[in-house]
Structures are given as C-alpha cells and as structure tokens.
PDB file of N, CA, C and O in Angstrom:
ATOM      1  N   UNK A   1      15.804  -4.794   4.071  1.00  0.00           N
ATOM      2  CA  UNK A   1      16.580  -4.160   3.192  1.00  0.00           C
ATOM      3  C   UNK A   1      16.781  -4.338   1.769  1.00  0.00           C
ATOM      4  O   UNK A   1      16.895  -3.332   1.185  1.00  0.00           O
ATOM      5  N   UNK A   2      16.288  -5.597   1.244  1.00  0.00           N
ATOM      6  CA  UNK A   2      16.029  -5.712  -0.017  1.00  0.00           C
ATOM      7  C   UNK A   2      15.175  -4.860  -0.689  1.00  0.00           C
ATOM      8  O   UNK A   2      15.366  -4.283  -1.843  1.00  0.00           O
ATOM      9  N   UNK A   3      13.665  -4.622  -0.245  1.00  0.00           N
ATOM     10  CA  UNK A   3      13.097  -3.547  -0.570  1.00  0.00           C
ATOM     11  C   UNK A   3      13.546  -2.260  -0.889  1.00  0.00           C
ATOM     12  O   UNK A   3      13.277  -1.630  -1.895  1.00  0.00           O
ATOM     13  N   UNK A   4      14.128  -1.603   0.024  1.00  0.00           N
ATOM     14  CA  UNK A   4      14.759  -0.427  -0.161  1.00  0.00           C
ATOM     15  C   UNK A   4      15.699  -0.129  -1.001  1.00  0.00           C
ATOM     16  O   UNK A   4      15.814   0.759  -1.738  1.00  0.00           O
ATOM     17  N   UNK A   5      16.521  -1.104  -1.047  1.00  0.00           N
ATOM     18  CA  UNK A   5      17.528  -1.230  -2.382  1.00  0.00           C
ATOM     19  C   UNK A   5      16.627  -1.214  -3.693  1.00  0.00           C
ATOM     20  O   UNK A   5      17.193  -0.180  -4.712  1.00  0.00           O
ATOM     21  N   UNK A   6      15.619  -2.260  -3.888  1.00  0.00           N
ATOM     22  CA  UNK A   6      15.058  -2.101  -5.122  1.00  0.00           C
ATOM     23  C   UNK A   6      14.326  -0.787  -5.192  1.00  0.00           C
ATOM     24  O   UNK A   6      14.591  -0.318  -6.468  1.00  0.00           O
ATOM     25  N   UNK A   7      13.640   0.010  -4.130  1.00  0.00           N
ATOM     26  CA  UNK A   7      12.996   1.422  -4.445  1.00  0.00           C
ATOM     27  C   UNK A   7      13.991   2.415  -4.746  1.00  0.00           C
ATOM     28  O   UNK A   7      13.884   3.078  -5.903  1.00  0.00           O
ATOM     29  N   UNK A   8      15.471   2.190  -4.093  1.00  0.00           N
ATOM     30  CA  UNK A   8      16.570   3.302  -4.208  1.00  0.00           C
ATOM     31  C   UNK A   8      16.520   3.336  -6.119  1.00  0.00           C
ATOM     32  O   UNK A   8      16.943   4.403  -6.695  1.00  0.00           O
ATOM     33  N   UNK A   9      16.539   2.196  -6.741  1.00  0.00           N
ATOM     34  CA  UNK A   9      16.967   1.929  -8.180  1.00  0.00           C
ATOM     35  C   UNK A   9      15.893   2.388  -8.835  1.00  0.00           C
ATOM     36  O   UNK A   9      16.208   2.783 -10.143  1.00  0.00           O
ATOM     37  N   UNK A  10      14.848   2.757  -8.241  1.00  0.00           N
ATOM     38  CA  UNK A  10      13.626   3.501  -8.990  1.00  0.00           C
ATOM     39  C   UNK A  10      13.936   4.896  -9.250  1.00  0.00           C
ATOM     40  O   UNK A  10      13.301   5.435 -10.232  1.00  0.00           O
ATOM     41  N   UNK A  11      14.814   5.721  -8.378  1.00  0.00           N
ATOM     42  CA  UNK A  11      15.095   6.839  -8.334  1.00  0.00           C
ATOM     43  C   UNK A  11      15.559   7.408  -9.770  1.00  0.00           C
ATOM     44  O   UNK A  11      16.730   6.553 -10.298  1.00  0.00           O
ATOM     45  N   UNK A  12      14.804   8.491 -10.397  1.00  0.00           N
ATOM     46  CA  UNK A  12      15.206   8.734 -11.655  1.00  0.00           C
ATOM     47  C   UNK A  12      14.438   8.165 -12.641  1.00  0.00           C
ATOM     48  O   UNK A  12      14.782   8.629 -14.023  1.00  0.00           O
ATOM     49  N   UNK A  13      13.834   7.028 -12.592  1.00  0.00           N
ATOM     50  CA  UNK A  13      12.975   6.353 -13.650  1.00  0.00           C
ATOM     51  C   UNK A  13      11.786   7.249 -13.735  1.00  0.00           C
ATOM     52  O   UNK A  13      11.187   7.707 -12.766  1.00  0.00           O
ATOM     53  N   UNK A  14      11.268   7.046 -14.940  1.00  0.00           N
ATOM     54  CA  UNK A  14       9.757   7.632 -15.304  1.00  0.00           C
ATOM     55  C   UNK A  14       9.136   6.169 -15.572  1.00  0.00           C
ATOM     56  O   UNK A  14       9.280   5.515 -16.200  1.00  0.00           O
ATOM     57  N   UNK A  15       8.027   6.247 -14.676  1.00  0.00           N
ATOM     58  CA  UNK A  15       7.059   5.095 -14.445  1.00  0.00           C
ATOM     59  C   UNK A  15       5.887   5.439 -14.583  1.00  0.00           C
ATOM     60  O   UNK A  15       5.214   6.574 -14.554  1.00  0.00           O
ATOM     61  N   UNK A  16       4.823   4.253 -14.916  1.00  0.00           N
ATOM     62  CA  UNK A  16       3.379   4.512 -14.967  1.00  0.00           C
ATOM     63  C   UNK A  16       2.784   4.144 -13.419  1.00  0.00           C
ATOM     64  O   UNK A  16       3.256   3.360 -12.945  1.00  0.00           O
ATOM     65  N   UNK A  17       1.991   5.134 -12.973  1.00  0.00           N
ATOM     66  CA  UNK A  17       1.747   4.818 -11.743  1.00  0.00           C
ATOM     67  C   UNK A  17      -0.059   4.852 -11.646  1.00  0.00           C
ATOM     68  O   UNK A  17      -0.630   5.657 -12.410  1.00  0.00           O
ATOM     69  N   UNK A  18      -0.876   3.811 -11.212  1.00  0.00           N
ATOM     70  CA  UNK A  18      -1.977   3.939 -10.928  1.00  0.00           C
ATOM     71  C   UNK A  18      -2.569   4.584  -9.571  1.00  0.00           C
ATOM     72  O   UNK A  18      -2.169   3.890  -8.701  1.00  0.00           O
ATOM     73  N   UNK A  19      -3.090   5.556  -9.837  1.00  0.00           N
ATOM     74  CA  UNK A  19      -3.487   6.526  -8.442  1.00  0.00           C
ATOM     75  C   UNK A  19      -4.635   5.780  -7.782  1.00  0.00           C
ATOM     76  O   UNK A  19      -5.562   5.623  -8.537  1.00  0.00           O
ATOM     77  N   UNK A  20      -4.668   5.528  -6.429  1.00  0.00           N
ATOM     78  CA  UNK A  20      -5.841   5.118  -5.740  1.00  0.00           C
ATOM     79  C   UNK A  20      -6.268   6.171  -4.546  1.00  0.00           C
ATOM     80  O   UNK A  20      -7.472   6.074  -4.602  1.00  0.00           O
ATOM     81  N   UNK A  21      -5.654   6.762  -3.842  1.00  0.00           N
ATOM     82  CA  UNK A  21      -6.106   7.655  -2.905  1.00  0.00           C
ATOM     83  C   UNK A  21      -5.700   9.143  -3.402  1.00  0.00           C
ATOM     84  O   UNK A  21      -4.497   9.354  -3.683  1.00  0.00           O
ATOM     85  N   UNK A  22      -6.201   9.925  -2.576  1.00  0.00           N
ATOM     86  CA  UNK A  22      -5.643  11.702  -2.688  1.00  0.00           C
ATOM     87  C   UNK A  22      -6.292  12.022  -0.972  1.00  0.00           C
ATOM     88  O   UNK A  22      -7.159  12.013  -0.636  1.00  0.00           O
ATOM     89  N   UNK A  23      -4.975  12.628  -0.322  1.00  0.00           N
ATOM     90  CA  UNK A  23      -5.460  13.578   0.611  1.00  0.00           C
ATOM     91  C   UNK A  23      -4.210  14.128   0.866  1.00  0.00           C
ATOM     92  O   UNK A  23      -3.110  14.066   0.724  1.00  0.00           O
ATOM     93  N   UNK A  24      -4.521  15.414   1.699  1.00  0.00           N
ATOM     94  CA  UNK A  24      -3.789  16.358   2.201  1.00  0.00           C
ATOM     95  C   UNK A  24      -2.574  16.965   1.108  1.00  0.00           C
ATOM     96  O   UNK A  24      -1.500  17.145   1.511  1.00  0.00           O
ATOM     97  N   UNK A  25      -3.135  17.199   0.084  1.00  0.00           N
ATOM     98  CA  UNK A  25      -2.361  17.538  -1.166  1.00  0.00           C
ATOM     99  C   UNK A  25      -1.422  16.604  -1.603  1.00  0.00           C
ATOM    100  O   UNK A  25      -0.615  16.832  -2.520  1.00  0.00           O
ATOM    101  N   UNK A  26      -1.598  15.209  -1.514  1.00  0.00           N
ATOM    102  CA  UNK A  26      -0.843  14.162  -2.178  1.00  0.00           C
ATOM    103  C   UNK A  26      -1.824  13.011  -2.544  1.00  0.00           C
ATOM    104  O   UNK A  26      -2.776  12.766  -2.389  1.00  0.00           O
ATOM    105  N   UNK A  27      -1.418  12.476  -3.829  1.00  0.00           N
ATOM    106  CA  UNK A  27      -2.057  11.269  -4.456  1.00  0.00           C
ATOM    107  C   UNK A  27      -0.957  10.144  -4.223  1.00  0.00           C
ATOM    108  O   UNK A  27       0.091  10.242  -4.231  1.00  0.00           O
ATOM    109  N   UNK A  28      -1.858   9.033  -3.767  1.00  0.00           N
ATOM    110  CA  UNK A  28      -0.717   7.918  -3.808  1.00  0.00           C
ATOM    111  C   UNK A  28      -1.228   6.724  -4.645  1.00  0.00           C
ATOM    112  O   UNK A  28      -2.584   6.548  -4.691  1.00  0.00           O
ATOM    113  N   UNK A  29      -0.482   6.202  -5.341  1.00  0.00           N
ATOM    114  CA  UNK A  29      -0.698   4.910  -6.168  1.00  0.00           C
ATOM    115  C   UNK A  29       0.542   3.895  -6.109  1.00  0.00           C
ATOM    116  O   UNK A  29       1.385   3.885  -5.344  1.00  0.00           O
ATOM    117  N   UNK A  30       0.252   2.941  -7.310  1.00  0.00           N
ATOM    118  CA  UNK A  30       1.228   1.996  -7.229  1.00  0.00           C
ATOM    119  C   UNK A  30       1.676   1.875  -8.758  1.00  0.00           C
ATOM    120  O   UNK A  30       0.993   1.842  -9.521  1.00  0.00           O
ATOM    121  N   UNK A  31       3.287   1.395  -9.046  1.00  0.00           N
ATOM    122  CA  UNK A  31       3.565   0.907 -10.293  1.00  0.00           C
ATOM    123  C   UNK A  31       3.206  -0.447 -10.374  1.00  0.00           C
ATOM    124  O   UNK A  31       2.615  -1.014  -9.643  1.00  0.00           O
ATOM    125  N   UNK A  32       3.456  -0.709 -11.837  1.00  0.00           N
ATOM    126  CA  UNK A  32       3.108  -2.209 -12.024  1.00  0.00           C
ATOM    127  C   UNK A  32       3.955  -3.504 -11.132  1.00  0.00           C
ATOM    128  O   UNK A  32       3.540  -4.323 -11.305  1.00  0.00           O
ATOM    129  N   UNK A  33       5.185  -2.739 -10.762  1.00  0.00           N
ATOM    130  CA  UNK A  33       5.604  -3.648  -9.779  1.00  0.00           C
ATOM    131  C   UNK A  33       5.425  -3.569  -8.229  1.00  0.00           C
ATOM    132  O   UNK A  33       6.159  -3.925  -7.558  1.00  0.00           O
ATOM    133  N   UNK A  34       4.366  -2.763  -8.208  1.00  0.00           N
ATOM    134  CA  UNK A  34       3.790  -2.684  -6.650  1.00  0.00           C
ATOM    135  C   UNK A  34       4.335  -1.748  -5.945  1.00  0.00           C
ATOM    136  O   UNK A  34       4.567  -1.778  -4.591  1.00  0.00           O
ATOM    137  N   UNK A  35       5.588  -0.883  -6.321  1.00  0.00           N
ATOM    138  CA  UNK A  35       6.329   0.287  -5.868  1.00  0.00           C
ATOM    139  C   UNK A  35       5.181   1.026  -5.058  1.00  0.00           C
ATOM    140  O   UNK A  35       4.375   1.849  -6.401  1.00  0.00           O
ATOM    141  N   UNK A  36       5.167   1.676  -4.200  1.00  0.00           N
ATOM    142  CA  UNK A  36       4.292   2.771  -3.616  1.00  0.00           C
ATOM    143  C   UNK A  36       4.840   4.376  -3.959  1.00  0.00           C
ATOM    144  O   UNK A  36       5.788   4.349  -3.660  1.00  0.00           O
ATOM    145  N   UNK A  37       4.069   4.975  -4.802  1.00  0.00           N
ATOM    146  CA  UNK A  37       4.362   6.255  -5.190  1.00  0.00           C
ATOM    147  C   UNK A  37       3.693   7.283  -4.628  1.00  0.00           C
ATOM    148  O   UNK A  37       2.393   7.297  -4.659  1.00  0.00           O
ATOM    149  N   UNK A  38       4.059   8.293  -3.848  1.00  0.00           N
ATOM    150  CA  UNK A  38       3.236   9.407  -3.659  1.00  0.00           C
ATOM    151  C   UNK A  38       3.745  10.902  -4.526  1.00  0.00           C
ATOM    152  O   UNK A  38       5.220  10.885  -4.593  1.00  0.00           O
ATOM    153  N   UNK A  39       2.839  11.401  -4.706  1.00  0.00           N
ATOM    154  CA  UNK A  39       3.156  12.691  -5.367  1.00  0.00           C
ATOM    155  C   UNK A  39       2.217  13.922  -5.166  1.00  0.00           C
ATOM    156  O   UNK A  39       0.999  13.953  -4.391  1.00  0.00           O
ATOM    157  N   UNK A  40       2.847  15.130  -5.058  1.00  0.00           N
ATOM    158  CA  UNK A  40       1.986  16.027  -4.320  1.00  0.00           C
ATOM    159  C   UNK A  40       1.270  16.907  -5.744  1.00  0.00           C
ATOM    160  O   UNK A  40       1.913  17.197  -6.577  1.00  0.00           O
ATOM    161  N   UNK A  41      -0.021  16.650  -5.198  1.00  0.00           N
ATOM    162  CA  UNK A  41      -0.945  17.340  -6.299  1.00  0.00           C
ATOM    163  C   UNK A  41      -2.485  17.864  -5.710  1.00  0.00           C
ATOM    164  O   UNK A  41      -2.682  16.985  -4.878  1.00  0.00           O
ATOM    165  N   UNK A  42      -2.989  18.785  -6.067  1.00  0.00           N
ATOM    166  CA  UNK A  42      -4.429  19.195  -5.444  1.00  0.00           C
ATOM    167  C   UNK A  42      -5.500  18.345  -6.120  1.00  0.00           C
ATOM    168  O   UNK A  42      -6.531  18.364  -5.792  1.00  0.00           O
ATOM    169  N   UNK A  43      -4.970  17.564  -7.478  1.00  0.00           N
ATOM    170  CA  UNK A  43      -5.987  17.167  -8.091  1.00  0.00           C
ATOM    171  C   UNK A  43      -6.431  15.416  -7.442  1.00  0.00           C
ATOM    172  O   UNK A  43      -5.304  14.952  -6.910  1.00  0.00           O
ATOM    173  N   UNK A  44      -7.301  15.157  -7.631  1.00  0.00           N
ATOM    174  CA  UNK A  44      -7.995  13.906  -7.300  1.00  0.00           C
ATOM    175  C   UNK A  44      -7.592  12.995  -8.518  1.00  0.00           C
ATOM    176  O   UNK A  44      -8.293  13.096  -9.307  1.00  0.00           O
ATOM    177  N   UNK A  45      -6.470  12.141  -8.299  1.00  0.00           N
ATOM    178  CA  UNK A  45      -6.229  11.360  -9.440  1.00  0.00           C
ATOM    179  C   UNK A  45      -6.582   9.800  -9.347  1.00  0.00           C
ATOM    180  O   UNK A  45      -6.353   9.011 -10.113  1.00  0.00           O
ATOM    181  N   UNK A  46      -7.568   9.729  -8.256  1.00  0.00           N
ATOM    182  CA  UNK A  46      -7.758   8.522  -8.288  1.00  0.00           C
ATOM    183  C   UNK A  46      -8.606   7.483  -9.266  1.00  0.00           C
ATOM    184  O   UNK A  46      -9.366   8.028  -9.912  1.00  0.00           O
ATOM    185  N   UNK A  47      -7.840   6.403  -9.276  1.00  0.00           N
ATOM    186  CA  UNK A  47      -8.329   5.500 -10.676  1.00  0.00           C
ATOM    187  C   UNK A  47      -7.879   6.071 -11.973  1.00  0.00           C
ATOM    188  O   UNK A  47      -7.900   5.332 -12.920  1.00  0.00           O
ATOM    189  N   UNK A  48      -6.906   7.119 -11.941  1.00  0.00           N
ATOM    190  CA  UNK A  48      -6.042   7.369 -13.269  1.00  0.00           C
ATOM    191  C   UNK A  48      -4.710   6.886 -13.408  1.00  0.00           C
ATOM    192  O   UNK A  48      -4.144   6.629 -12.240  1.00  0.00           O
ATOM    193  N   UNK A  49      -4.100   6.566 -14.440  1.00  0.00           N
ATOM    194  CA  UNK A  49      -2.879   5.880 -14.581  1.00  0.00           C
ATOM    195  C   UNK A  49      -2.325   7.458 -15.267  1.00  0.00           C
ATOM    196  O   UNK A  49      -2.544   8.004 -16.082  1.00  0.00           O
ATOM    197  N   UNK A  50      -0.809   7.942 -14.621  1.00  0.00           N
ATOM    198  CA  UNK A  50      -0.349   8.889 -14.889  1.00  0.00           C
ATOM    199  C   UNK A  50       0.923   8.388 -15.255  1.00  0.00           C
ATOM    200  O   UNK A  50       1.656   7.655 -14.208  1.00  0.00           O
ATOM    201  N   UNK A  51       1.937   9.396 -15.794  1.00  0.00           N
ATOM    202  CA  UNK A  51       3.380   8.842 -15.853  1.00  0.00           C
ATOM    203  C   UNK A  51       4.181   9.762 -14.918  1.00  0.00           C
ATOM    204  O   UNK A  51       3.794  11.176 -14.828  1.00  0.00           O
ATOM    205  N   UNK A  52       5.088   9.310 -14.207  1.00  0.00           N
ATOM    206  CA  UNK A  52       5.607   9.887 -12.927  1.00  0.00           C
ATOM    207  C   UNK A  52       7.117   9.827 -12.906  1.00  0.00           C
ATOM    208  O   UNK A  52       7.403   8.798 -13.089  1.00  0.00           O
ATOM    209  N   UNK A  53       8.065  10.684 -12.761  1.00  0.00           N
ATOM    210  CA  UNK A  53       9.255  10.866 -12.551  1.00  0.00           C
ATOM    211  C   UNK A  53       9.548  10.224 -11.179  1.00  0.00           C
ATOM    212  O   UNK A  53       9.085  11.352 -10.418  1.00  0.00           O
ATOM    213  N   UNK A  54      10.333   9.442 -10.827  1.00  0.00           N
ATOM    214  CA  UNK A  54      10.553   9.122  -9.328  1.00  0.00           C
ATOM    215  C   UNK A  54      11.754  10.044  -8.936  1.00  0.00           C
ATOM    216  O   UNK A  54      12.969  10.055  -9.670  1.00  0.00           O
ATOM    217  N   UNK A  55      11.736  10.947  -7.959  1.00  0.00           N
ATOM    218  CA  UNK A  55      12.708  11.752  -7.440  1.00  0.00           C
ATOM    219  C   UNK A  55      13.241  11.089  -6.315  1.00  0.00           C
ATOM    220  O   UNK A  55      14.730  11.239  -5.981  1.00  0.00           O
ATOM    221  N   UNK A  56      12.881  10.394  -5.344  1.00  0.00           N
ATOM    222  CA  UNK A  56      13.490   9.889  -4.179  1.00  0.00           C
ATOM    223  C   UNK A  56      12.570   8.855  -3.725  1.00  0.00           C
ATOM    224  O   UNK A  56      11.470   8.701  -3.822  1.00  0.00           O
ATOM    225  N   UNK A  57      13.528   7.823  -2.885  1.00  0.00           N
ATOM    226  CA  UNK A  57      12.381   6.948  -1.999  1.00  0.00           C
ATOM    227  C   UNK A  57      13.355   6.792  -0.804  1.00  0.00           C
ATOM    228  O   UNK A  57      14.321   6.605  -0.620  1.00  0.00           O
ATOM    229  N   UNK A  58      12.004   6.717   0.139  1.00  0.00           N
ATOM    230  CA  UNK A  58      12.474   6.555   1.581  1.00  0.00           C
ATOM    231  C   UNK A  58      11.256   5.903   2.528  1.00  0.00           C
ATOM    232  O   UNK A  58      10.219   6.242   2.057  1.00  0.00           O
ATOM    233  N   UNK A  59      11.590   4.999   3.334  1.00  0.00           N
ATOM    234  CA  UNK A  59      10.688   4.397   4.076  1.00  0.00           C
ATOM    235  C   UNK A  59       9.631   3.561   3.393  1.00  0.00           C
ATOM    236  O   UNK A  59       8.325   3.575   3.458  1.00  0.00           O
ATOM    237  N   UNK A  60      10.226   2.930   2.052  1.00  0.00           N
ATOM    238  CA  UNK A  60       9.365   2.296   1.387  1.00  0.00           C
ATOM    239  C   UNK A  60       8.210   2.790   0.561  1.00  0.00           C
ATOM    240  O   UNK A  60       7.513   2.309   0.023  1.00  0.00           O
ATOM    241  N   UNK A  61       8.388   4.075   0.388  1.00  0.00           N
ATOM    242  CA  UNK A  61       7.510   4.851  -0.419  1.00  0.00           C
ATOM    243  C   UNK A  61       8.359   5.815  -1.493  1.00  0.00           C
ATOM    244  O   UNK A  61       9.460   6.332  -1.006  1.00  0.00           O
ATOM    245  N   UNK A  62       8.245   5.896  -2.762  1.00  0.00           N
ATOM    246  CA  UNK A  62       8.655   6.420  -3.861  1.00  0.00           C
ATOM    247  C   UNK A  62       7.948   7.757  -3.832  1.00  0.00           C
ATOM    248  O   UNK A  62       6.678   8.146  -3.555  1.00  0.00           O
ATOM    249  N   UNK A  63       9.034   9.037  -4.002  1.00  0.00           N
ATOM    250  CA  UNK A  63       8.257  10.410  -4.150  1.00  0.00           C
ATOM    251  C   UNK A  63       8.715  10.661  -5.838  1.00  0.00           C
ATOM    252  O   UNK A  63       9.861  10.805  -5.869  1.00  0.00           O
ATOM    253  N   UNK A  64       7.638  11.389  -6.049  1.00  0.00           N
ATOM    254  CA  UNK A  64       7.755  11.674  -7.748  1.00  0.00           C
ATOM    255  C   UNK A  64       6.916  12.924  -7.914  1.00  0.00           C
ATOM    256  O   UNK A  64       6.167  13.550  -7.133  1.00  0.00           O
ATOM    257  N   UNK A  65       7.175  13.163  -9.246  1.00  0.00           N
ATOM    258  CA  UNK A  65       6.398  14.348  -9.965  1.00  0.00           C
ATOM    259  C   UNK A  65       5.682  13.657 -11.306  1.00  0.00           C
ATOM    260  O   UNK A  65       6.358  13.084 -11.881  1.00  0.00           O
ATOM    261  N   UNK A  66       4.495  14.342 -11.258  1.00  0.00           N
ATOM    262  CA  UNK A  66       3.789  13.732 -12.883  1.00  0.00           C
ATOM    263  C   UNK A  66       4.455  14.589 -13.849  1.00  0.00           C
ATOM    264  O   UNK A  66       4.787  15.914 -13.756  1.00  0.00           O
ATOM    265  N   UNK A  67       4.573  13.786 -15.046  1.00  0.00           N
ATOM    266  CA  UNK A  67       5.424  14.427 -16.220  1.00  0.00           C
ATOM    267  C   UNK A  67       4.451  14.686 -17.297  1.00  0.00           C
ATOM    268  O   UNK A  67       3.125  14.136 -17.192  1.00  0.00           O
TER     269      UNK A  67
END
C-alpha cells in the first residue's frame, strides 16, 4: 500500500525518466527514485532521458506523456 500511495503523489508532476525498453507502442523507464513510468510512443527511447508529465499511476506503474 505504501508504494501505491507514493506513486499516486507522483501524478501531475513532471519528472526525468531514463527509458530502458520499447515495445508495442510504449517505452518504459524509471525516475531517479525508481518509479516505473510507461509512455505511449512509437520512438525507441532506450538509453535516453526525457522529461515526462505523470498523468496517472496504477498497479505500480506511472503513465505519462513526454513534454
């Protein structure tokens, strides 16, 4: 429960994300505090750091959009 509460507090924030994998139209990476972030994109951002606005968090994953 603590993790989900922490992740919900990330909603609305803009964070830096280091992307690691890309599949099925999504890139997945992690913030500096190890929150997992998923972004819809056709670009392969693996190894890149991007600024992401977190829109929602559920089941241990934050969903956002690249700014």
